[in-house]
Coordinates of C-alpha atoms and ligand atoms in Angstrom, one line a residue:
Chain T
M1 CA -45.0 6.1 -42.0
T2 CA -42.6 4.6 -44.5
E3 CA -41.3 8.0 -45.3
A4 CA -40.5 8.7 -41.7
I5 CA -38.6 5.4 -41.4
D6 CA -36.7 6.1 -44.6
F7 CA -35.8 9.5 -43.3
R8 CA -34.5 8.1 -40.1
Q9 CA -32.5 5.4 -41.8
A10 CA -31.0 8.0 -44.1
G11 CA -30.2 10.2 -41.1
F12 CA -28.6 7.2 -39.4
S13 CA -26.3 6.4 -42.2
A14 CA -25.5 10.1 -42.8
E15 CA -24.6 10.3 -39.1
R16 CA -22.0 7.6 -39.3
P17 CA -20.0 7.9 -42.5
F18 CA -16.9 5.8 -42.9
R19 CA -14.3 7.7 -40.9
P20 CA -10.7 6.5 -41.0
W21 CA -8.5 6.7 -37.9
R22 CA -7.3 10.3 -38.2
E23 CA -4.1 10.0 -36.2
G24 CA -3.2 6.9 -38.1
I25 CA -3.3 8.9 -41.3
F26 CA -1.2 11.7 -39.8
A27 CA 1.3 9.1 -38.5
A28 CA 1.4 7.6 -42.0
L29 CA 2.1 11.0 -43.5
A30 CA 4.9 11.7 -41.0
W31 CA 6.6 8.4 -41.5
G32 CA 6.0 8.7 -45.3
A33 CA 7.6 12.1 -45.3
T34 CA 10.6 10.6 -43.5
A35 CA 10.9 7.9 -46.1
A36 CA 10.6 10.3 -49.0
V37 CA 13.2 12.7 -47.6
T38 CA 15.6 9.9 -46.8
W39 CA 15.3 8.4 -50.2
G40 CA 14.9 11.6 -52.3
L41 CA 17.4 14.1 -50.9
P42 CA 21.1 13.5 -51.2
D43 CA 23.2 12.7 -48.1
V44 CA 25.6 15.4 -47.1
I45 CA 27.6 12.9 -45.2
Q46 CA 27.6 9.3 -46.3
W47 CA 26.2 6.7 -43.9
G48 CA 25.3 3.1 -44.6
A49 CA 21.8 1.7 -44.7
T50 CA 20.1 4.9 -46.1
G51 CA 18.1 2.8 -48.5
L52 CA 17.1 0.3 -45.9
F53 CA 16.0 3.1 -43.5
A54 CA 13.9 4.7 -46.2
S55 CA 12.2 1.5 -47.0
L56 CA 11.5 0.7 -43.4
A57 CA 10.0 4.1 -42.8
G58 CA 7.9 3.7 -45.9
L59 CA 6.8 0.3 -44.7
V60 CA 5.8 1.7 -41.3
A61 CA 3.9 4.5 -43.2
L62 CA 2.0 1.8 -45.1
V63 CA 1.2 -0.1 -42.0
F64 CA -0.3 3.0 -40.4
L65 CA -2.3 3.7 -43.6
T66 CA -3.7 0.1 -43.4
L67 CA -4.4 0.6 -39.7
A68 CA -6.2 3.9 -40.3
I69 CA -8.7 1.9 -42.4
L70 CA -8.8 -1.1 -40.2
V71 CA -9.4 0.7 -36.9
P72 CA -12.9 1.9 -37.7
L73 CA -13.8 -1.3 -39.5
R74 CA -12.7 -3.5 -36.6
G75 CA -13.9 -1.1 -33.9
W76 CA -10.5 -0.7 -32.3
Q77 CA -11.2 2.9 -31.3
G78 CA -10.3 3.5 -27.7
G79 CA -7.8 0.6 -27.6
V80 CA -4.1 0.6 -26.9
L81 CA -3.3 1.4 -30.5
T82 CA -5.4 4.6 -30.8
H83 CA -4.2 5.6 -27.3
Y84 CA -0.7 5.9 -28.6
G85 CA -1.8 7.6 -31.9
P86 CA -0.3 11.0 -31.1
W87 CA 3.0 9.3 -30.1
F88 CA 3.2 7.5 -33.5
I89 CA 2.9 10.9 -35.2
A90 CA 5.5 12.5 -32.9
L91 CA 7.9 9.7 -33.5
G92 CA 7.5 10.1 -37.3
L93 CA 8.1 13.8 -37.0
W94 CA 11.1 13.3 -34.7
L95 CA 12.7 10.9 -37.2
L96 CA 12.0 13.4 -40.0
V97 CA 13.7 16.3 -38.1
W98 CA 16.5 14.0 -37.1
E99 CA 17.1 12.8 -40.6
I100 CA 17.1 16.3 -42.1
T101 CA 19.4 17.9 -39.5
T102 CA 22.0 15.1 -39.6
A103 CA 22.3 13.4 -42.9
K104 CA 20.6 15.9 -45.2
L105 CA 21.8 19.3 -44.0
G106 CA 24.8 18.2 -41.9
W107 CA 23.9 20.7 -39.1
L108 CA 24.6 18.1 -36.6
P109 CA 28.0 16.7 -37.8
K110 CA 29.8 13.5 -37.8
P111 CA 31.1 11.9 -35.6
F112 CA 29.2 13.4 -32.7
F113 CA 25.8 12.8 -34.2
S114 CA 24.4 10.1 -36.4
P115 CA 21.3 10.0 -38.5
P116 CA 18.8 7.2 -38.0
Q117 CA 20.3 5.1 -40.7
G118 CA 23.6 5.4 -38.9
L119 CA 22.1 3.5 -35.9
L120 CA 20.4 1.1 -38.3
H121 CA 23.8 0.5 -39.9
V122 CA 25.2 -0.4 -36.5
Y123 CA 22.4 -2.8 -35.8
M124 CA 22.9 -4.4 -39.2
T125 CA 26.7 -4.8 -38.9
D126 CA 27.3 -5.2 -35.2
W127 CA 24.2 -7.1 -34.1
D128 CA 26.0 -10.2 -33.0
R129 CA 28.4 -8.3 -30.7
L130 CA 25.4 -6.2 -29.3
L131 CA 23.5 -9.4 -28.6
I132 CA 26.4 -10.9 -26.6
C133 CA 26.7 -7.6 -24.8
V134 CA 23.0 -7.7 -23.9
A135 CA 23.4 -11.2 -22.5
Y136 CA 26.5 -10.3 -20.4
T137 CA 24.8 -7.2 -19.1
A138 CA 21.6 -9.1 -18.3
R139 CA 23.7 -11.6 -16.3
L140 CA 25.4 -8.8 -14.4
W141 CA 22.4 -6.7 -13.9
G142 CA 20.1 -9.7 -12.9
L143 CA 22.5 -11.0 -10.3
G144 CA 23.3 -7.5 -8.9
F145 CA 19.8 -6.1 -8.9
F146 CA 18.1 -9.1 -7.3
L147 CA 20.8 -9.6 -4.8
G148 CA 20.7 -5.9 -4.0
I149 CA 17.0 -5.6 -3.5
T150 CA 16.8 -8.8 -1.5
L151 CA 19.5 -7.7 0.9
G152 CA 18.3 -4.1 0.8
F153 CA 14.8 -5.3 1.7
A154 CA 15.9 -7.6 4.5
G155 CA 18.2 -4.9 5.9
G156 CA 15.4 -2.3 5.6
V157 CA 13.0 -4.5 7.5
G158 CA 15.6 -4.9 10.2
L159 CA 16.4 -1.2 10.4
G160 CA 12.7 -0.3 10.5
W161 CA 11.8 -2.9 13.0
S162 CA 14.6 -3.1 15.5
K163 CA 15.7 0.0 17.4
R164 CA 19.2 -1.4 18.1
F165 CA 19.7 -2.4 14.5
A166 CA 18.7 1.1 13.5
Y167 CA 21.0 2.7 16.0
W168 CA 24.0 1.2 14.3
G169 CA 22.7 0.7 10.8
M170 CA 21.0 4.0 10.0
P171 CA 24.1 6.3 10.3
L172 CA 26.1 3.8 8.3
L173 CA 23.4 3.7 5.6
K174 CA 23.3 7.5 5.5
L175 CA 27.0 7.7 5.1
I176 CA 27.2 5.0 2.4
G177 CA 24.1 6.1 0.5
P178 CA 25.5 9.3 -1.2
V179 CA 28.9 7.8 -2.1
P180 CA 29.0 7.6 -5.9
A181 CA 29.5 4.1 -7.3
S182 CA 32.8 5.0 -9.0
A183 CA 34.3 5.8 -5.6
W184 CA 33.8 2.1 -4.6
I185 CA 35.9 0.8 -7.5
P186 CA 39.3 0.6 -5.8
C187 CA 37.9 -1.0 -2.7
A188 CA 35.6 -3.3 -4.6
F189 CA 38.3 -4.6 -6.9
F190 CA 40.6 -5.2 -4.0
I191 CA 38.1 -7.0 -1.8
F192 CA 36.4 -9.2 -4.4
P193 CA 38.1 -12.2 -6.0
S194 CA 37.2 -11.3 -9.6
T195 CA 36.1 -8.2 -11.4
F196 CA 32.8 -9.8 -12.1
H197 CA 32.1 -10.1 -8.4
A198 CA 33.1 -6.5 -7.9
S199 CA 30.8 -5.4 -10.7
V200 CA 27.9 -7.4 -9.2
F201 CA 28.7 -5.7 -5.9
L202 CA 28.4 -2.2 -7.4
V203 CA 25.1 -3.0 -9.1
A204 CA 23.8 -4.6 -5.9
L205 CA 24.8 -1.6 -3.9
A206 CA 23.2 0.9 -6.3
S207 CA 19.9 -1.0 -6.2
G208 CA 20.0 -2.1 -2.6
I209 CA 20.5 1.2 -0.8
P210 CA 17.4 3.0 -2.0
V211 CA 15.3 -0.1 -1.2
A212 CA 16.9 -0.4 2.3
I213 CA 16.3 3.3 3.1
L214 CA 12.7 3.4 1.8
T215 CA 11.8 0.0 3.4
A216 CA 13.2 1.2 6.7
S217 CA 11.4 4.5 6.6
G218 CA 8.2 2.8 5.5
I219 CA 8.2 0.4 8.4
S220 CA 9.0 3.0 10.9
Q221 CA 6.1 5.1 9.7
V222 CA 3.5 2.4 10.2
N223 CA 0.6 3.5 12.3
R224 CA 1.1 2.2 15.8
S225 CA -2.5 1.2 16.2
Y226 CA -2.1 -1.6 13.7
Y227 CA 0.5 -3.1 16.0
D228 CA -1.9 -2.6 18.9
V229 CA -4.6 -4.5 17.1
A230 CA -2.2 -7.3 16.2
R231 CA -1.0 -7.6 19.8
T232 CA -4.5 -7.8 21.2
L233 CA -5.2 -10.5 18.7
G234 CA -2.3 -12.5 20.2
A235 CA 0.1 -12.0 17.3
S236 CA 3.8 -12.8 17.7
S237 CA 6.5 -10.3 16.6
R238 CA 7.1 -12.5 13.5
W239 CA 3.5 -12.3 12.5
Q240 CA 3.5 -8.6 13.1
I241 CA 6.5 -8.2 10.8
R242 CA 5.1 -10.4 8.1
N243 CA 1.5 -9.3 8.3
V244 CA 1.6 -5.7 9.5
A245 CA 4.9 -4.0 9.1
I246 CA 5.8 -5.3 5.6
P247 CA 2.4 -4.9 3.9
A248 CA 2.0 -1.5 5.4
A249 CA 5.5 -0.5 4.2
L250 CA 5.1 -2.0 0.7
P251 CA 4.1 1.2 -1.0
N252 CA 7.4 2.7 0.1
V253 CA 9.3 -0.4 -0.8
F254 CA 8.1 -0.1 -4.4
V255 CA 9.3 3.5 -4.5
G256 CA 12.7 2.2 -3.4
L257 CA 12.5 -0.6 -6.1
F258 CA 11.9 2.0 -8.8
M259 CA 14.8 4.1 -7.7
G260 CA 17.0 1.1 -7.4
L261 CA 16.1 0.0 -10.9
Y262 CA 17.1 3.4 -12.3
Y263 CA 20.3 3.6 -10.3
S264 CA 21.3 0.0 -11.2
F265 CA 21.1 1.0 -14.9
A266 CA 23.0 4.2 -14.3
V267 CA 25.8 2.3 -12.6
L268 CA 26.2 -0.4 -15.3
V269 CA 28.7 1.7 -17.2
V270 CA 30.8 2.1 -14.1
A271 CA 30.4 -1.5 -13.1
E272 CA 31.7 -2.6 -16.5
M273 CA 34.5 -0.1 -16.6
L274 CA 37.3 -2.4 -15.5
G275 CA 38.1 -5.8 -16.6
A276 CA 34.8 -6.5 -18.4
K277 CA 35.1 -8.0 -21.9
F278 CA 31.5 -7.6 -22.9
G279 CA 28.4 -5.8 -21.8
L280 CA 26.4 -2.8 -22.8
G281 CA 28.3 -0.5 -20.4
W282 CA 31.6 -1.8 -21.8
Y283 CA 30.3 -1.3 -25.3
L284 CA 29.5 2.3 -24.5
Q285 CA 32.9 3.0 -23.1
F286 CA 34.8 1.1 -25.8
N287 CA 33.0 3.0 -28.6
T288 CA 33.2 6.3 -26.9
A289 CA 37.0 5.9 -26.7
Y290 CA 37.0 5.4 -30.5
S291 CA 34.5 8.2 -31.2
A292 CA 32.1 5.7 -32.7
Y293 CA 29.1 7.6 -31.4
A294 CA 26.6 5.9 -33.7
N295 CA 27.5 2.7 -31.8
V296 CA 27.1 4.5 -28.5
Y297 CA 23.7 5.8 -29.5
A298 CA 22.7 2.4 -30.8
A299 CA 23.6 0.8 -27.4
L300 CA 21.9 3.6 -25.5
V301 CA 18.7 3.0 -27.3
I302 CA 18.8 -0.7 -26.4
M303 CA 19.5 0.1 -22.8
A304 CA 16.7 2.7 -22.6
L305 CA 14.3 0.2 -24.2
I306 CA 15.3 -2.6 -21.7
C307 CA 15.0 -0.2 -18.8
A308 CA 11.6 1.1 -19.9
G309 CA 10.4 -2.5 -20.3
L310 CA 11.6 -3.4 -16.8
V311 CA 10.0 -0.3 -15.3
R312 CA 6.8 -1.3 -17.0
A313 CA 7.0 -4.9 -15.6
L314 CA 7.7 -3.5 -12.2
F315 CA 4.6 -1.2 -12.5
S316 CA 2.4 -4.2 -13.3
V317 CA 3.9 -6.2 -10.3
R318 CA 3.1 -3.2 -8.1
D319 CA -0.4 -2.8 -9.3
R320 CA -1.0 -6.5 -8.6
V321 CA 0.6 -6.4 -5.1
L322 CA -0.9 -3.1 -4.1
G323 CA -4.3 -3.7 -5.5
W324 CA -5.8 -2.9 -2.0
Q325 CA -4.6 0.7 -2.4
K326 CA -6.9 1.4 -5.3
G327 CA -9.3 4.1 -4.3
I328 CA -7.1 5.2 -1.4
L329 CA -4.7 7.1 -3.6
Chain X
M1 CA -25.0 -17.8 14.8
L2 CA -22.2 -17.7 17.3
D3 CA -24.3 -19.3 19.9
H4 CA -22.8 -22.7 20.7
A5 CA -19.7 -22.1 22.7
T6 CA -19.8 -20.1 25.9
V7 CA -16.7 -18.7 27.4
Q8 CA -15.3 -18.4 30.9
P9 CA -15.8 -14.7 31.6
L10 CA -13.0 -12.6 33.0
G11 CA -13.3 -10.6 36.2
L12 CA -11.4 -7.3 36.0
T13 CA -10.2 -5.1 38.9
F14 CA -8.8 -1.6 38.7
D15 CA -7.2 -0.9 42.0
R16 CA -6.4 2.8 42.6
V17 CA -5.2 3.2 39.1
S18 CA -3.6 6.5 38.0
H19 CA -2.2 7.1 34.5
G20 CA -0.9 9.8 32.4
Y21 CA 1.0 10.6 29.2
D22 CA 4.3 12.4 28.7
I23 CA 3.7 15.6 26.8
G24 CA 7.1 17.2 26.2
K25 CA 8.7 17.4 29.7
S26 CA 5.5 17.3 31.7
V27 CA 3.0 14.5 32.4
L28 CA -0.6 14.9 31.3
P29 CA -2.7 13.3 34.0
V30 CA -5.5 11.2 32.4
L31 CA -6.8 8.8 35.1
E32 CA -6.8 9.6 38.8
D33 CA -7.3 7.0 41.4
V34 CA -9.8 4.9 39.6
S35 CA -11.0 1.9 41.4
L36 CA -13.5 -0.3 39.7
D37 CA -14.4 -3.9 40.3
I38 CA -16.0 -5.7 37.3
Q39 CA -17.6 -9.1 38.0
P40 CA -17.1 -11.9 35.5
G41 CA -19.9 -11.7 33.0
E42 CA -20.9 -8.2 33.9
F43 CA -21.8 -5.6 31.3
V44 CA -20.4 -2.2 32.3
A45 CA -20.9 1.0 30.4
L46 CA -18.5 4.0 30.8
L47 CA -19.8 7.5 30.3
G48 CA -17.8 10.7 30.4
P49 CA -17.0 13.9 28.6
S50 CA -14.8 13.7 25.5
G51 CA -11.1 13.5 26.2
C52 CA -11.5 12.4 29.9
G53 CA -9.7 9.1 29.6
K54 CA -12.2 6.4 28.7
S55 CA -10.2 5.0 25.8
T56 CA -7.1 5.1 28.1
L57 CA -8.9 3.0 30.6
L58 CA -9.7 0.4 27.9
R59 CA -6.1 0.4 26.8
L60 CA -5.1 -0.4 30.3
A61 CA -7.7 -3.2 30.5
A62 CA -6.4 -4.6 27.3
G63 CA -2.9 -4.6 28.5
L64 CA -1.7 -2.2 25.8
E65 CA -0.4 0.1 28.5
V66 CA 0.7 -0.4 32.1
P67 CA -0.6 2.1 34.6
R68 CA 1.8 4.5 36.3
R69 CA 0.3 3.8 39.6
G70 CA -2.1 1.2 40.9
R71 CA -2.9 -2.2 39.6
V72 CA -5.1 -3.7 36.8
Q73 CA -5.9 -7.3 37.4
G74 CA -7.7 -9.9 35.4
D75 CA -9.0 -12.8 37.5
G76 CA -6.6 -11.7 40.2
R77 CA -3.5 -11.8 38.0
P78 CA -1.9 -8.5 36.9
V79 CA -2.6 -7.5 33.4
T80 CA 0.8 -6.7 31.8
A81 CA 0.5 -7.5 28.2
P82 CA -2.3 -7.7 25.6
G83 CA -3.8 -11.1 24.8
P84 CA -6.6 -12.6 22.8
D85 CA -8.8 -13.2 25.8
R86 CA -9.2 -9.5 26.2
I87 CA -10.0 -8.0 22.9
L88 CA -10.4 -4.3 22.3
V89 CA -12.5 -2.9 19.5
F90 CA -10.9 0.5 18.8
Q91 CA -12.7 3.7 18.5
D92 CA -11.8 4.0 14.8
A93 CA -12.1 0.6 13.2
T94 CA -8.4 0.3 12.4
L95 CA -9.0 -2.5 9.9
F96 CA -5.8 -3.6 8.1
P97 CA -6.3 -1.8 4.7
W98 CA -4.2 -4.5 2.9
R99 CA -6.5 -7.3 4.0
T100 CA -10.0 -8.0 2.8
V101 CA -12.8 -7.9 5.3
R102 CA -12.6 -11.7 5.6
G103 CA -8.8 -11.4 5.9
N104 CA -9.2 -8.9 8.7
V105 CA -11.6 -11.2 10.6
E106 CA -9.2 -14.1 10.0
A107 CA -6.3 -12.1 11.4
G108 CA -6.7 -13.2 15.0
P109 CA -7.1 -17.0 14.5
G110 CA -4.4 -16.7 11.8
A111 CA -2.0 -15.0 14.1
R112 CA -2.4 -17.7 16.7
G113 CA -2.3 -20.6 14.1
E114 CA -5.9 -21.6 14.7
L115 CA -7.3 -20.6 11.4
A116 CA -8.0 -24.1 10.1
A117 CA -10.2 -24.8 13.1
K118 CA -12.0 -21.5 13.0
R119 CA -12.9 -21.0 9.3
A120 CA -16.6 -21.7 9.9
R121 CA -16.6 -19.2 12.7
V122 CA -15.2 -16.5 10.5
D123 CA -18.3 -16.9 8.2
E124 CA -20.6 -16.8 11.2
A125 CA -19.0 -13.6 12.5
L126 CA -19.3 -11.9 9.2
Q127 CA -23.0 -13.0 9.0
L128 CA -23.6 -11.7 12.5
V129 CA -22.6 -8.2 11.6
G130 CA -24.3 -8.4 8.2
L131 CA -21.2 -8.3 6.1
E132 CA -21.3 -11.8 4.6
A133 CA -21.6 -10.2 1.1
F134 CA -18.5 -8.1 1.7
G135 CA -16.0 -10.7 2.7
D136 CA -13.9 -10.0 -0.4
A137 CA -14.1 -6.2 -0.2
F138 CA -11.2 -4.1 1.0
P139 CA -11.7 -1.7 3.9
H140 CA -11.6 1.4 1.7
Q141 CA -14.6 0.1 -0.1
L142 CA -16.7 0.0 3.2
S143 CA -18.7 2.8 4.8
G144 CA -17.6 3.9 8.2
G145 CA -20.4 1.9 9.9
M146 CA -19.5 -1.2 7.9
A147 CA -15.9 -0.9 8.9
Q148 CA -16.9 -0.7 12.5
R149 CA -19.0 -3.8 12.1
A150 CA -16.1 -5.6 10.5
A151 CA -14.0 -4.6 13.5
I152 CA -16.6 -6.1 15.8
A153 CA -16.6 -9.3 13.8
R154 CA -12.8 -9.4 14.0
A155 CA -13.0 -9.2 17.8
L156 CA -15.8 -11.7 18.3
V157 CA -14.3 -14.5 16.3
N158 CA -11.6 -14.8 18.9
D159 CA -14.1 -15.8 21.7
P160 CA -12.8 -13.1 24.1
R161 CA -13.4 -13.5 27.8
L162 CA -13.5 -9.8 28.1
L163 CA -14.8 -7.6 25.2
L164 CA -13.7 -4.0 25.3
L165 CA -15.8 -1.8 23.1
D166 CA -14.7 1.8 22.4
E167 CA -17.8 3.6 21.0
P168 CA -18.3 0.8 18.5
L169 CA -21.7 2.0 17.5
G170 CA -20.9 5.7 17.3
K171 CA -20.6 5.8 13.5
L172 CA -23.6 3.7 12.7
D173 CA -27.0 4.9 11.3
S174 CA -29.7 4.7 13.9
L175 CA -31.4 1.6 12.5
T176 CA -28.2 -0.5 12.3
R177 CA -27.3 0.8 15.7
L178 CA -30.5 -0.5 17.2
N179 CA -30.1 -3.9 15.6
L180 CA -26.5 -4.1 16.7
Q181 CA -27.4 -3.1 20.2
K182 CA -29.8 -6.0 20.3
D183 CA -27.2 -8.3 18.8
L184 CA -24.7 -7.2 21.3
V185 CA -27.0 -7.9 24.3
R186 CA -28.0 -11.3 22.8
L187 CA -24.4 -12.3 22.2
W188 CA -23.4 -11.2 25.7
Q189 CA -26.2 -13.2 27.2
V190 CA -25.5 -16.3 25.2
R191 CA -21.8 -16.3 25.2
G192 CA -21.4 -14.9 28.7
F193 CA -18.3 -12.8 28.2
T194 CA -17.5 -9.7 30.4
A195 CA -18.2 -6.5 28.5
I196 CA -17.0 -2.9 28.9
L197 CA -18.6 -0.4 26.6
V198 CA -17.5 3.2 26.2
T199 CA -20.3 5.3 24.8
H200 CA -21.4 8.9 24.5
D201 CA -25.0 7.9 24.4
V202 CA -26.6 7.7 27.9
E203 CA -29.6 5.9 26.5
E204 CA -27.4 3.2 24.9
A205 CA -25.6 2.7 28.2
L206 CA -28.8 2.2 30.1
L207 CA -30.3 -0.1 27.5
L208 CA -27.3 -2.4 27.4
A209 CA -25.4 -2.3 30.7
D210 CA -25.8 -3.8 34.2
R211 CA -23.9 -0.8 35.5
V212 CA -23.2 2.6 34.2
V213 CA -20.0 4.4 35.4
L214 CA -19.8 8.1 35.1
F215 CA -16.4 9.8 34.8
S216 CA -15.4 13.4 35.5
P217 CA -13.5 15.5 32.9
R218 CA -9.8 14.7 32.6
P219 CA -8.2 13.6 34.7
A220 CA -10.9 11.0 35.0
R221 CA -12.3 10.1 38.4
I222 CA -15.4 8.0 39.0
V223 CA -18.2 10.4 39.8
Q224 CA -21.1 8.1 40.0
E225 CA -22.1 4.5 39.4
V226 CA -25.7 3.5 38.5
R227 CA -26.9 0.0 38.7
V228 CA -29.5 -1.0 36.0
D229 CA -31.5 -4.0 37.2
S230 CA -34.4 -4.2 34.7
P231 CA -34.2 -7.4 32.7
H232 CA -33.5 -7.6 29.0
P233 CA -35.0 -6.9 26.5
R234 CA -35.3 -3.3 27.9
R235 CA -37.6 -0.7 26.5
R236 CA -36.4 2.8 25.9
D237 CA -39.8 4.1 27.0
D238 CA -39.5 2.4 30.4
P239 CA -40.2 5.2 32.9
A240 CA -37.5 4.0 35.3
L241 CA -35.0 4.2 32.5
I242 CA -36.1 7.6 31.4
A243 CA -35.8 8.9 35.0
T244 CA -32.3 7.5 35.4
R245 CA -31.4 8.9 32.0
S246 CA -32.4 12.5 33.0
A247 CA -30.5 12.1 36.2
L248 CA -27.4 11.0 34.4
L249 CA -27.7 13.7 31.7
A250 CA -28.1 16.3 34.5
K251 CA -25.0 15.0 36.1
L252 CA -23.1 15.1 32.8
G253 CA -24.4 18.6 32.1
V254 CA -23.3 19.8 35.5
L255 CA -19.9 18.2 35.0
E256 CA -19.4 19.9 31.7
D257 CA -20.0 23.3 33.4
V258 CA -17.1 22.7 35.8
Ligands
ATP401 N1 -0.7 8.4 23.3 C1 -1.0 9.5 23.9 N2 -0.1 10.5 24.2 C2 -0.4 11.6 24.8 N3 -1.6 11.9 25.2 C3 -2.6 11.1 25.0 C4 -2.3 9.8 24.3 N4 -3.5 9.1 24.2 C5 -4.4 10.0 24.8 N5 -3.9 11.1 25.3 C6 -4.6 12.2 26.0 O1 -5.3 11.6 27.1 C7 -6.5 12.2 27.3 C8 -7.6 11.1 27.3 O2 -7.6 10.5 26.1 P1 -8.7 9.3 25.8 O3 -8.5 8.9 24.4 O4 -8.6 8.3 26.8 O5 -10.1 10.1 25.9 P2 -11.6 9.6 25.7 O6 -12.2 9.7 27.0 O7 -11.5 8.3 25.1 O8 -12.1 10.7 24.7 P3 -13.2 10.5 23.6 O9 -14.5 10.3 24.2 O10 -13.2 11.8 22.8 O11 -12.8 9.3 22.7 C9 -6.7 13.2 26.1 O12 -6.5 14.5 26.7 C10 -5.6 12.9 25.1 O13 -5.1 14.0 24.6
MG402 MG1 -12.0 7.6 23.2

């Protein structure tokens, strides 16, 4: 009896030995290798912040090593952290390759390319200007985007709902839609009282047009029987727009919002092309003109991260608003 | 249950109504010279081969369409637009997928700004169709039969004077179907609305209706009207009912051969 129990207990503990989080270890290795290479090998081309980058990479490697032990202890398997395990490894390897091909071998030369420590150097020395640029861009983008999607949505509802509105509006929208933002510059700067207004207009246009087109097509595609039901229930046109047309079109509207978000970011550079004194788009152009590509990359990384964050936020709004779709798609 | 209030039933007249749909350049005739006089409070069942125009007739009665020729009148006034006193339960439930079941039932009162007064009625309607536990479910989480029941609740909560039912029980399992048939009759007796029911099921028509109207294949003409006088509750093994049923089935069978 006791023997059998002992056997099972032994089997039990033999079945579950302490297993560190494997991807965490590999991530630590990748980041550690980056740190070692950065620190150990001589730079072909001098960049600032080499030591700092090496220490940061080493620190990250240590964090992953700690996590590799903590994950099985705390039972974090299957969480967000372990989900992104392969990405952490890939990121470490990417930095390693980047470091070797730029700073250590010089295959990708200055000034067109910059090693990671080059970007870090920019963040270290130019952070105050970057921060101001982010603030300026946030103001421009926020005003332009929200103005654009509000007007685009309202216009799209009108176009989708009213035949007469669509008769005049749809051809105009189709003509305006494909015109590149830069083509608007002369017009915009002439019409608007300040360059800031003109820039807001460009961002609003870029984000509003896809929203308008997709809202209109979404509303015109709504199954007619929903309107039949609403009408037999005694619903007014207003109620039908608010409670049938718009909810039914919302999946399309969100596609338009995602497109508008991407376009609005793409147009920032153009919108800040003339007259702007600060802003990420302005920063990009200014530094491109001086061949300060490390600064360009540094600003691009910030823009990409902000855009990705906004996309993510929009996804969570969509999941909340379109919860009823779950299981249909 | 929904028993307290009775409604003033609506009398409906089809006067030599013909209707059709534009298909390309030609017109597809759907109804031909249909005259039908439905008394206030009457329960009429419409029978006919698939595609003959039964749903079209209900759309005309609801006011969703205006006939090409002839007149449709409710209480002597022409029916030109839909309204909440004539509610149609569509052949496919057509619930609003973005509203919960409760939200769907609340749609009618909400649209007319009567929701505050009718909240209790919404609960009663859900209870009546056995969906009180599914008020917060979304339509895609319902079975076909449950969706159909939700659609019936959405109609009933408006106290229609004329209830138009387009094969509402077609998708239900036989047990729910029997129960809902009983509920329908009871509701109709208590509330006193006028009812028009489209069905494929001859037995169902004979169990529920005062009058069964038989249509020809498209374009639909009235072929026969059968009055059913036996009192409710009716039994499906009633010999008179069985005899009428065979007669109607024969008629339908002959029709399908034409
Ligand atoms: N909106 C429409 N446009 C064109 N044709 C239509 C339209 N609605 C119905 N029809 C046609 O009218 C005819 C009658 O349709 P209806 O839906 O009234 O038939 P039904 O008797 O209800 O058939 P079922 O029993 O199969 O539901 C069909 O041939 C159909 O194709
Ligand atoms: Mg039909």
